[in-house]
Amino acid sequence: LVNGLDRAVALQKQYDKQGNGEKATWIIYNGGDGGYSKETIAKYQDLAGKAGISLQVVTGADQIVDYVNNKIGGDSRSNDLISNFTYVGHATPGDLDAGFVDHGFWNLMTNDKVEPSDFSANAFKSGCTINVVGACRTAIDGNLPGEKSVIDQFADKVDSKSTIMGSDVRVGYMGGLRSNE
């Protein structure tokens, strides 16, 4: 959570400097085994609020996809296209694994996955930035036959003016802040 908040704060500072009125939204996945306590969520809601960041807590990957594609329904997303999407969390080649618990076969088959291919191209602003460096091996083709890498799945959704950053290495979060390095 500390890394997600750090990225959201940095993004909000960038938006404030640009002076365009854009606001960062931070989505916390809190589903499956080992979720965060109410007290931990409340702490980070308070910190996000103090930084001027909107916070959404979701319990399923489908809620993340729905928020990206539709925001709050109606034409709310078309009136607020995504200019910057950053993911900090677990990933396996080809998937963003929001509900990851362990490397056991059953978890790898059943964890809650965010499939970038499920995002709507209409949700993203021309020239947007996609940063999935905060997750493992997002630049490596998926484990299933023909499955594209996470960054290639995003490339299918955004225009050629957009920037996509991924990684071909494992990422570790052993406590404390991490950078894109």
mmCIF file of N, CA and C in Angstrom, residues 73-137:
data_model
loop_
_atom_site.group_PDB
_atom_site.id
_atom_site.type_symbol
_atom_site.label_atom_id
_atom_site.label_comp_id
_atom_site.label_asym_id
_atom_site.label_seq_id
_atom_site.Cartn_x
_atom_site.Cartn_y
_atom_site.Cartn_z
ATOM 1 N N GLY A 73 -20.450 4.901 -14.511
ATOM 2 C CA GLY A 73 -21.607 4.633 -15.360
ATOM 3 C C GLY A 73 -21.958 5.793 -16.258
ATOM 4 N N GLY A 74 -22.964 5.579 -17.081
ATOM 5 C CA GLY A 74 -23.362 6.603 -18.036
ATOM 6 C C GLY A 74 -22.211 6.937 -18.951
ATOM 7 N N ASP A 75 -22.007 8.217 -19.188
ATOM 8 C CA ASP A 75 -20.877 8.626 -20.025
ATOM 9 C C ASP A 75 -19.747 9.222 -19.186
ATOM 10 N N SER A 76 -19.693 8.833 -17.890
ATOM 11 C CA SER A 76 -18.700 9.417 -16.983
ATOM 12 C C SER A 76 -17.267 9.140 -17.428
ATOM 13 N N ARG A 77 -16.994 7.963 -17.991
ATOM 14 C CA ARG A 77 -15.624 7.698 -18.439
ATOM 15 C C ARG A 77 -15.309 8.505 -19.701
ATOM 16 N N SER A 78 -16.235 8.628 -20.618
ATOM 17 C CA SER A 78 -15.955 9.382 -21.841
ATOM 18 C C SER A 78 -15.711 10.860 -21.535
ATOM 19 N N ASN A 79 -16.220 11.341 -20.399
ATOM 20 C CA ASN A 79 -15.963 12.711 -19.968
ATOM 21 C C ASN A 79 -14.716 12.836 -19.111
ATOM 22 N N ASP A 80 -14.074 11.722 -18.818
ATOM 23 C CA ASP A 80 -12.880 11.722 -17.962
ATOM 24 C C ASP A 80 -11.976 10.572 -18.407
ATOM 25 N N LEU A 81 -11.370 10.722 -19.585
ATOM 26 C CA LEU A 81 -10.513 9.667 -20.124
ATOM 27 C C LEU A 81 -9.263 9.500 -19.273
ATOM 28 N N ILE A 82 -8.735 8.313 -19.251
ATOM 29 C CA ILE A 82 -7.545 8.003 -18.458
ATOM 30 C C ILE A 82 -6.302 8.513 -19.174
ATOM 31 N N SER A 83 -5.566 9.376 -18.489
ATOM 32 C CA SER A 83 -4.322 9.908 -19.061
ATOM 33 C C SER A 83 -3.109 9.187 -18.493
ATOM 34 N N ASN A 84 -3.273 8.531 -17.337
ATOM 35 C CA ASN A 84 -2.160 7.847 -16.707
ATOM 36 C C ASN A 84 -2.706 6.652 -15.927
ATOM 37 N N PHE A 85 -2.232 5.460 -16.269
ATOM 38 C CA PHE A 85 -2.624 4.236 -15.567
ATOM 39 C C PHE A 85 -1.356 3.613 -15.024
ATOM 40 N N THR A 86 -1.292 3.456 -13.706
ATOM 41 C CA THR A 86 -0.130 2.847 -13.060
ATOM 42 C C THR A 86 -0.607 1.670 -12.233
ATOM 43 N N TYR A 87 0.087 0.545 -12.355
ATOM 44 C CA TYR A 87 -0.249 -0.651 -11.592
ATOM 45 C C TYR A 87 0.933 -1.014 -10.714
ATOM 46 N N VAL A 88 0.679 -1.180 -9.425
ATOM 47 C CA VAL A 88 1.672 -1.653 -8.469
ATOM 48 C C VAL A 88 1.074 -2.885 -7.811
ATOM 49 N N GLY A 89 1.664 -4.033 -8.040
ATOM 50 C CA GLY A 89 1.139 -5.257 -7.465
ATOM 51 C C GLY A 89 1.730 -6.466 -8.165
ATOM 52 N N HIS A 90 1.134 -7.608 -7.914
ATOM 53 C CA HIS A 90 1.668 -8.848 -8.465
ATOM 54 C C HIS A 90 1.234 -9.033 -9.909
ATOM 55 N N ALA A 91 2.109 -9.646 -10.675
ATOM 56 C CA ALA A 91 1.792 -10.010 -12.059
ATOM 57 C C ALA A 91 2.542 -11.281 -12.408
ATOM 58 N N THR A 92 1.966 -12.030 -13.307
ATOM 59 C CA THR A 92 2.644 -13.152 -13.948
ATOM 60 C C THR A 92 2.602 -12.852 -15.439
ATOM 61 N N PRO A 93 3.465 -13.454 -16.234
ATOM 62 C CA PRO A 93 3.480 -13.121 -17.655
ATOM 63 C C PRO A 93 2.084 -13.178 -18.283
ATOM 64 N N GLY A 94 1.663 -12.041 -18.825
ATOM 65 C CA GLY A 94 0.380 -11.943 -19.501
ATOM 66 C C GLY A 94 -0.774 -11.489 -18.636
ATOM 67 N N ASP A 95 -0.601 -11.430 -17.309
ATOM 68 C CA ASP A 95 -1.709 -11.106 -16.405
ATOM 69 C C ASP A 95 -1.261 -10.170 -15.288
ATOM 70 N N LEU A 96 -2.183 -9.311 -14.857
ATOM 71 C CA LEU A 96 -2.022 -8.555 -13.621
ATOM 72 C C LEU A 96 -2.823 -9.316 -12.576
ATOM 73 N N ASP A 97 -2.146 -9.843 -11.569
ATOM 74 C CA ASP A 97 -2.753 -10.766 -10.607
ATOM 75 C C ASP A 97 -3.126 -10.053 -9.311
ATOM 76 N N ALA A 98 -4.256 -9.374 -9.338
ATOM 77 C CA ALA A 98 -4.681 -8.603 -8.172
ATOM 78 C C ALA A 98 -4.910 -9.495 -6.959
ATOM 79 N N GLY A 99 -5.387 -10.696 -7.153
ATOM 80 C CA GLY A 99 -5.721 -11.574 -6.041
ATOM 81 C C GLY A 99 -4.669 -12.611 -5.730
ATOM 82 N N PHE A 100 -3.430 -12.331 -6.067
ATOM 83 C CA PHE A 100 -2.346 -13.295 -5.868
ATOM 84 C C PHE A 100 -2.097 -13.541 -4.382
ATOM 85 N N VAL A 101 -1.953 -14.809 -4.012
ATOM 86 C CA VAL A 101 -1.635 -15.178 -2.632
ATOM 87 C C VAL A 101 -0.298 -15.913 -2.581
ATOM 88 N N ASP A 102 -0.130 -16.916 -3.429
ATOM 89 C CA ASP A 102 1.117 -17.680 -3.428
ATOM 90 C C ASP A 102 1.326 -18.316 -4.807
ATOM 91 N N HIS A 103 2.459 -18.973 -4.951
ATOM 92 C CA HIS A 103 2.811 -19.585 -6.234
ATOM 93 C C HIS A 103 2.280 -21.012 -6.382
ATOM 94 N N GLY A 104 1.401 -21.437 -5.488
ATOM 95 C CA GLY A 104 0.813 -22.765 -5.605
ATOM 96 C C GLY A 104 -0.017 -22.882 -6.874
ATOM 97 N N PHE A 105 -0.053 -24.070 -7.430
ATOM 98 C CA PHE A 105 -0.759 -24.302 -8.694
ATOM 99 C C PHE A 105 -2.213 -23.837 -8.619
ATOM 100 N N TRP A 106 -2.921 -24.187 -7.533
ATOM 101 C CA TRP A 106 -4.325 -23.830 -7.426
ATOM 102 C C TRP A 106 -4.503 -22.315 -7.428
ATOM 103 N N ASN A 107 -3.681 -21.576 -6.684
ATOM 104 C CA ASN A 107 -3.788 -20.120 -6.670
ATOM 105 C C ASN A 107 -3.479 -19.539 -8.044
ATOM 106 N N LEU A 108 -2.465 -20.063 -8.708
ATOM 107 C CA LEU A 108 -2.136 -19.541 -10.032
ATOM 108 C C LEU A 108 -3.290 -19.739 -11.012
ATOM 109 N N MET A 109 -4.067 -20.777 -10.811
ATOM 110 C CA MET A 109 -5.200 -21.050 -11.701
ATOM 111 C C MET A 109 -6.457 -20.264 -11.310
ATOM 112 N N THR A 110 -6.588 -19.906 -10.039
ATOM 113 C CA THR A 110 -7.855 -19.333 -9.579
ATOM 114 C C THR A 110 -7.758 -17.900 -9.077
ATOM 115 N N ASN A 111 -6.565 -17.310 -8.967
ATOM 116 C CA ASN A 111 -6.504 -15.960 -8.395
ATOM 117 C C ASN A 111 -7.220 -14.958 -9.311
ATOM 118 N N ASP A 112 -7.571 -13.838 -8.749
ATOM 119 C CA ASP A 112 -8.343 -12.804 -9.431
ATOM 120 C C ASP A 112 -7.424 -12.011 -10.353
ATOM 121 N N LYS A 113 -7.600 -12.165 -11.649
ATOM 122 C CA LYS A 113 -6.711 -11.546 -12.629
ATOM 123 C C LYS A 113 -7.372 -10.324 -13.277
ATOM 124 N N VAL A 114 -6.564 -9.307 -13.521
ATOM 125 C CA VAL A 114 -6.974 -8.175 -14.331
ATOM 126 C C VAL A 114 -6.368 -8.421 -15.706
ATOM 127 N N GLU A 115 -7.215 -8.586 -16.691
ATOM 128 C CA GLU A 115 -6.753 -8.824 -18.059
ATOM 129 C C GLU A 115 -6.753 -7.493 -18.805
ATOM 130 N N PRO A 116 -5.584 -6.931 -19.129
ATOM 131 C CA PRO A 116 -5.569 -5.668 -19.874
ATOM 132 C C PRO A 116 -6.354 -5.742 -21.186
ATOM 133 N N SER A 117 -6.474 -6.932 -21.747
ATOM 134 C CA SER A 117 -7.242 -7.066 -22.981
ATOM 135 C C SER A 117 -8.730 -6.770 -22.749
ATOM 136 N N ASP A 118 -9.191 -6.787 -21.482
ATOM 137 C CA ASP A 118 -10.592 -6.479 -21.171
ATOM 138 C C ASP A 118 -10.864 -4.979 -21.083
ATOM 139 N N PHE A 119 -9.808 -4.168 -21.047
ATOM 140 C CA PHE A 119 -10.012 -2.725 -20.983
ATOM 141 C C PHE A 119 -10.484 -2.209 -22.336
ATOM 142 N N SER A 120 -11.311 -1.192 -22.299
ATOM 143 C CA SER A 120 -11.821 -0.577 -23.517
ATOM 144 C C SER A 120 -10.825 0.455 -24.039
ATOM 145 N N ALA A 121 -10.571 0.415 -25.327
ATOM 146 C CA ALA A 121 -9.702 1.419 -25.947
ATOM 147 C C ALA A 121 -10.296 2.818 -25.779
ATOM 148 N N ASN A 122 -11.608 2.911 -25.659
ATOM 149 C CA ASN A 122 -12.282 4.204 -25.518
ATOM 150 C C ASN A 122 -12.089 4.834 -24.150
ATOM 151 N N ALA A 123 -11.493 4.113 -23.197
ATOM 152 C CA ALA A 123 -11.286 4.642 -21.853
ATOM 153 C C ALA A 123 -10.019 5.484 -21.743
ATOM 154 N N PHE A 124 -9.125 5.372 -22.742
ATOM 155 C CA PHE A 124 -7.803 5.994 -22.637
ATOM 156 C C PHE A 124 -7.680 7.216 -23.536
ATOM 157 N N LYS A 125 -7.070 8.253 -22.985
ATOM 158 C CA LYS A 125 -6.817 9.494 -23.705
ATOM 159 C C LYS A 125 -5.675 9.284 -24.702
ATOM 160 N N SER A 126 -5.714 9.965 -25.799
ATOM 161 C CA SER A 126 -4.606 9.935 -26.750
ATOM 162 C C SER A 126 -3.341 10.431 -26.052
ATOM 163 N N GLY A 127 -2.243 9.723 -26.239
ATOM 164 C CA GLY A 127 -0.984 10.116 -25.620
ATOM 165 C C GLY A 127 -0.887 9.780 -24.141
ATOM 166 N N CYS A 128 -1.677 8.824 -23.681
ATOM 167 C CA CYS A 128 -1.656 8.464 -22.261
ATOM 168 C C CYS A 128 -0.355 7.736 -21.899
ATOM 169 N N THR A 129 -0.153 7.573 -20.608
ATOM 170 C CA THR A 129 0.987 6.828 -20.085
ATOM 171 C C THR A 129 0.477 5.616 -19.329
ATOM 172 N N ILE A 130 1.030 4.455 -19.660
ATOM 173 C CA ILE A 130 0.721 3.210 -18.960
ATOM 174 C C ILE A 130 2.021 2.763 -18.300
ATOM 175 N N ASN A 131 2.007 2.613 -16.967
ATOM 176 C CA ASN A 131 3.205 2.210 -16.246
ATOM 177 C C ASN A 131 2.891 0.950 -15.445
ATOM 178 N N VAL A 132 3.402 -0.174 -15.914
ATOM 179 C CA VAL A 132 3.227 -1.445 -15.210
ATOM 180 C C VAL A 132 4.583 -2.011 -14.778
ATOM 181 N N VAL A 133 5.540 -1.091 -14.552
ATOM 182 C CA VAL A 133 6.871 -1.482 -14.081
ATOM 183 C C VAL A 133 6.785 -2.035 -12.660
ATOM 184 N N GLY A 134 5.775 -1.604 -11.889
ATOM 185 C CA GLY A 134 5.630 -2.034 -10.504
ATOM 186 C C GLY A 134 5.072 -3.438 -10.354
ATOM 187 N N ALA A 135 5.183 -4.239 -11.401
ATOM 188 C CA ALA A 135 4.698 -5.617 -11.372
ATOM 189 C C ALA A 135 5.691 -6.498 -12.131
ATOM 190 N N CYS A 136 5.762 -7.751 -11.772
ATOM 191 C CA CYS A 136 6.732 -8.679 -12.363
ATOM 192 C C CYS A 136 6.434 -8.995 -13.823
ATOM 193 N N ARG A 137 7.440 -8.999 -14.609
ATOM 194 C CA ARG A 137 7.497 -9.561 -15.962
ATOM 195 C C ARG A 137 6.343 -9.149 -16.871
#
